CSV table of C-alpha atoms in Angstrom, one decimal:
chain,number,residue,atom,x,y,z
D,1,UNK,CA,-7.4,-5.7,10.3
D,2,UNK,CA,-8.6,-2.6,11.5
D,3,UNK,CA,-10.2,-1.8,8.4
D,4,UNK,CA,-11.2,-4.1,5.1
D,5,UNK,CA,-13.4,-3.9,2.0
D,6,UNK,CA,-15.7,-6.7,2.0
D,7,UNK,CA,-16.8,-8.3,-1.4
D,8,UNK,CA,-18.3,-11.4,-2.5
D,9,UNK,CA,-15.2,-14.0,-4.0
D,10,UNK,CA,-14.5,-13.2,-7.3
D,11,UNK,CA,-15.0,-9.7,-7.3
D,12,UNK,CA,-12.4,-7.0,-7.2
D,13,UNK,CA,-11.9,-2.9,-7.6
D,14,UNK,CA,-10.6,-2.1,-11.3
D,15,UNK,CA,-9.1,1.4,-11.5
D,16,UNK,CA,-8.5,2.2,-14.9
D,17,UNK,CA,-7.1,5.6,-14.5
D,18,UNK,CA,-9.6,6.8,-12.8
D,19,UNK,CA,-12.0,6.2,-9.6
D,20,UNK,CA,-10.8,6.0,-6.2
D,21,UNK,CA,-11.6,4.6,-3.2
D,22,UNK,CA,-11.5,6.8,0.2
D,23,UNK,CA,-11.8,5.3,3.6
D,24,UNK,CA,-13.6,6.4,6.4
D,25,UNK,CA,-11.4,8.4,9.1
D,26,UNK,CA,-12.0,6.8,11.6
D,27,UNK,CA,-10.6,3.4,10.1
D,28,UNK,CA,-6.8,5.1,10.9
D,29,UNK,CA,-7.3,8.2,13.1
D,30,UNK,CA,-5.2,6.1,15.5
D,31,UNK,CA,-2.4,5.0,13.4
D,32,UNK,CA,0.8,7.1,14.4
D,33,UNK,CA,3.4,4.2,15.3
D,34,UNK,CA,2.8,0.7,13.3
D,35,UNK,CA,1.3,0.2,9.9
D,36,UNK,CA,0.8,-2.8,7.7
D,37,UNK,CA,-1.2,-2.1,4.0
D,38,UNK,CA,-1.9,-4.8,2.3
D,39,UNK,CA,-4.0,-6.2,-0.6
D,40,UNK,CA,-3.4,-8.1,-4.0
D,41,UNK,CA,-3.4,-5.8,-7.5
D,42,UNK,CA,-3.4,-6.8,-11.5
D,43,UNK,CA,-1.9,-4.1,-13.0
D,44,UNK,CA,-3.3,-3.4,-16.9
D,45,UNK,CA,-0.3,-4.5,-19.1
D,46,UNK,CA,-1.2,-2.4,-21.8
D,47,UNK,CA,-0.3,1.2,-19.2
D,48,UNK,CA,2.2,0.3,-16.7
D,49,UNK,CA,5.0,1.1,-16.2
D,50,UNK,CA,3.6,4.8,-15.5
D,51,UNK,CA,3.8,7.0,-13.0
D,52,UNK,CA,0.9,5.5,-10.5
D,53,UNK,CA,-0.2,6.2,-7.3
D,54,UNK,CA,-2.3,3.0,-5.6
D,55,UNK,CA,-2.0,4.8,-2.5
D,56,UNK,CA,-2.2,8.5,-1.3
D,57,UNK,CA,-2.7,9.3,2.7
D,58,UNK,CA,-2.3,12.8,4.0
D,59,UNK,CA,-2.4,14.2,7.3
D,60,UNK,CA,-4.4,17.7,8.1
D,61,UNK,CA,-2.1,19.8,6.2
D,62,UNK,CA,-2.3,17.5,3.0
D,63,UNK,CA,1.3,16.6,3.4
D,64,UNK,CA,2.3,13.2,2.8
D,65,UNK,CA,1.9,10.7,5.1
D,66,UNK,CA,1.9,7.4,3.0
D,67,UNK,CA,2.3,6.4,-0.2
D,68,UNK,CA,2.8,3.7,-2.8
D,69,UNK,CA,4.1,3.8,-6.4
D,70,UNK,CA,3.3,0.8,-8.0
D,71,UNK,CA,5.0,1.0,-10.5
D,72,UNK,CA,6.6,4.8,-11.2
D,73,UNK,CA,7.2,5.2,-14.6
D,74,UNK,CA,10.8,4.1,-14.0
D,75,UNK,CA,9.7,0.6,-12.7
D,76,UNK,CA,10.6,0.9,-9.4
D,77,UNK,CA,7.9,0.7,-6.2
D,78,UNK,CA,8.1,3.3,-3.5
D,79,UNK,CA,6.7,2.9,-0.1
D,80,UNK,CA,6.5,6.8,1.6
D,81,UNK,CA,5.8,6.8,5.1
D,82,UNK,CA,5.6,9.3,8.2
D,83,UNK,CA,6.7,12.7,7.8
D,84,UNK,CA,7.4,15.2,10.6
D,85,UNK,CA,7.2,18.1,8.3
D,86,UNK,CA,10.8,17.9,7.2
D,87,UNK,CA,10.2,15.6,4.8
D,88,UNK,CA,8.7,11.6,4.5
D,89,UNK,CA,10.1,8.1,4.9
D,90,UNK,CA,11.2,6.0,1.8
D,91,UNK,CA,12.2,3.3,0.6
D,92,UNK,CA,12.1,1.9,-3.2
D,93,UNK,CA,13.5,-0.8,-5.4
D,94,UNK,CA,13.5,-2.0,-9.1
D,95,UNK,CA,10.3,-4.7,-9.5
D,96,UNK,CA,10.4,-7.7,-12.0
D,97,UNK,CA,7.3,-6.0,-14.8
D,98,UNK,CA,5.9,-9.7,-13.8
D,99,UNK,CA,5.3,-8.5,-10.6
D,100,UNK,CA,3.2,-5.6,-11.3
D,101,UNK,CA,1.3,-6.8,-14.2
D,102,UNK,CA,-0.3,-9.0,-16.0
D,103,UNK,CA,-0.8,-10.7,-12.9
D,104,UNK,CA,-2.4,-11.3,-9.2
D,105,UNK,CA,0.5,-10.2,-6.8
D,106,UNK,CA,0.2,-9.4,-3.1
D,107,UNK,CA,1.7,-6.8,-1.9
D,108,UNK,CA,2.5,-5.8,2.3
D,109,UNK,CA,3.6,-2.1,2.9
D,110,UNK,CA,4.7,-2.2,6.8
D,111,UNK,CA,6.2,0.9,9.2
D,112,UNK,CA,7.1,0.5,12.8
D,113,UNK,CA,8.4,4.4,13.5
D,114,UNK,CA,9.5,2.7,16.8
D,115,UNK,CA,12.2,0.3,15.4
D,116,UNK,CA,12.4,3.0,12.5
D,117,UNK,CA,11.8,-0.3,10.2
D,118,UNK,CA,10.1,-0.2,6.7
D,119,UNK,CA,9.4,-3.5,4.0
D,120,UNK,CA,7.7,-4.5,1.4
D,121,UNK,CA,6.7,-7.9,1.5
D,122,UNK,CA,5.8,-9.2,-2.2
D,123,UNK,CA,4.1,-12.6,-2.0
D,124,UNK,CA,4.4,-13.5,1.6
D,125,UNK,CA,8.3,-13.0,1.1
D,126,UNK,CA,10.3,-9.5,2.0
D,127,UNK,CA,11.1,-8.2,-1.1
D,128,UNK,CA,13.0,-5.0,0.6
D,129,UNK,CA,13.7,-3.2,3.6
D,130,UNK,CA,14.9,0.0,5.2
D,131,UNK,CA,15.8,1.0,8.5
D,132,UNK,CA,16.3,4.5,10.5
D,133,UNK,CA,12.6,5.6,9.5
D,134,UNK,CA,11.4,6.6,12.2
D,135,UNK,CA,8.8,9.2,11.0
D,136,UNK,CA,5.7,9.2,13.1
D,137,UNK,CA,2.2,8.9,11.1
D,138,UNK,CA,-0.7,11.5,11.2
D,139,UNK,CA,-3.8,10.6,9.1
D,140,UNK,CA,-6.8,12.7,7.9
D,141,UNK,CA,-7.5,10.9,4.8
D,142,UNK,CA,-6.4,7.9,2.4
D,143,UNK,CA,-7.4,6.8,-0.6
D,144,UNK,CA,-6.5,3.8,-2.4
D,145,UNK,CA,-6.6,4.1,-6.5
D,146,UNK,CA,-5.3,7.6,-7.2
D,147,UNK,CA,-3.7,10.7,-5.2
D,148,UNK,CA,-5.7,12.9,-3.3
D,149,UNK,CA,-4.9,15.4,-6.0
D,150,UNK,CA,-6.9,13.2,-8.4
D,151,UNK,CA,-4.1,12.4,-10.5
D,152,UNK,CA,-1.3,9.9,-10.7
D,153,UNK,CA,-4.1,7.4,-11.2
D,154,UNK,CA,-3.5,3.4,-10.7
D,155,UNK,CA,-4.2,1.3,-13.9
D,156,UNK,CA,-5.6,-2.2,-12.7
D,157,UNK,CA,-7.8,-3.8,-10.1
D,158,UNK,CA,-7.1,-4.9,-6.4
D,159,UNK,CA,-8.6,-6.9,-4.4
D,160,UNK,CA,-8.4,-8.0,-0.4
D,161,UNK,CA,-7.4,-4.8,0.9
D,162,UNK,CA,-6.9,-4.8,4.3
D,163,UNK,CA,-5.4,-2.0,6.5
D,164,UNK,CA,-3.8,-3.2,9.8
D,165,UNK,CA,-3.0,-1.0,13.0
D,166,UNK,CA,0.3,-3.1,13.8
D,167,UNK,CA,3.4,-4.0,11.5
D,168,UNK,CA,2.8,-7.7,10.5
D,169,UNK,CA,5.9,-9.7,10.1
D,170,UNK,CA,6.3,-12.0,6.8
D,171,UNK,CA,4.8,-15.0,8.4
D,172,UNK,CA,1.9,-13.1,9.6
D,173,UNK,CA,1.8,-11.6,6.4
D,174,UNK,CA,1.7,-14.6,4.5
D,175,UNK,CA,-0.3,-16.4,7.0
D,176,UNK,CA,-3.5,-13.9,6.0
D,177,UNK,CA,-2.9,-13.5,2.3
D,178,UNK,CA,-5.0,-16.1,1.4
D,179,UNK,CA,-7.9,-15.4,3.8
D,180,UNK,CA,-11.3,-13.9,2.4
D,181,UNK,CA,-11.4,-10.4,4.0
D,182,UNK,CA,-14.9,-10.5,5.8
D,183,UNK,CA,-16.2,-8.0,9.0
């Protein structure tokens, strides 16, 4: 991984509507291409569905450059990536409220602008897919528990994030899912 959040076992980040968590710039200044965000989240049954925002990244501008809904108030996860200026990459699909809370789940957000493929991999398993995104990535900051904009707040914890410079397959997904992250 590029970049992870070390912690001690047991421990995670709990982002009840508020907090965030903003990595350094340097951990994805060179990330333009391939993309894999991963980590594991319990989201608080008593608020979701709502309209969340686990991850905001902009580039220089403050446009979008990625995001994830998990859940929007309508259910559904979104995975925004890329955007040329014209607009951002998406894809987005109905999740099972067992899924997203109540519950450890682990959760892979890839891009390759190259092959112009997107997925979200739920549990070591592709749970969707898109293709023709080939928006190119251009980070100046990303945060994980809450837009940049300080709303759209997450409501639960995560734990094991890890932000990787490549777009991990499933098996490679699934292969590091269960490791500790450590430096």
């Amino acid at each position: 991984a590029i970049s992870s959040v070390e912690g001690a076992e047991e421990n995670n980040l709990y982002f009840g509507g508020a907090g965030s968590l903003d990595l350094h710039q340097n951990t994805f200044a060179n990330i333009q291409d391939e993309i894999t965000v991963s980590f594991w989240s319990f989201g608080d049954p008593a608020l979701l569905p709502a309209n969340t925002q686990i991850v905001d990244g902009t580039d220089g501008g403050g446009q979008r450059q990625a995001t994830i809904h998990l859940p929007w108030s309508n259910g559904e996860v979104y995975w925004d990536c890329g955007n040329d200026g014209t607009g951002y990459d998406r894809i987005n699909k109905p999740v099972p409220v067992a899924d997203f809370e109540g519950r450890w789940s682990h959760w892979a957000f890839t891009k390759n602008a190259i092959t112009g493929e997107m997925k979200i991999i739920l549990n070591g398993e592709l749970f969707h897919a898109g293709t023709g995104r080939t928006k190119k990535m251009d980070f100046k900051a990303f945060r994980f528990g809450q837009s940049l904009a300080n709303n759209t707040p997450y409501f639960g914890s995560i734990d094991e994030i890890q932000i990787w410079d490549k777009a991990l397959d499933e098996n490679t997904v699934h292969d590091w899912m269960f490791k500790q992250v450590d430096s």
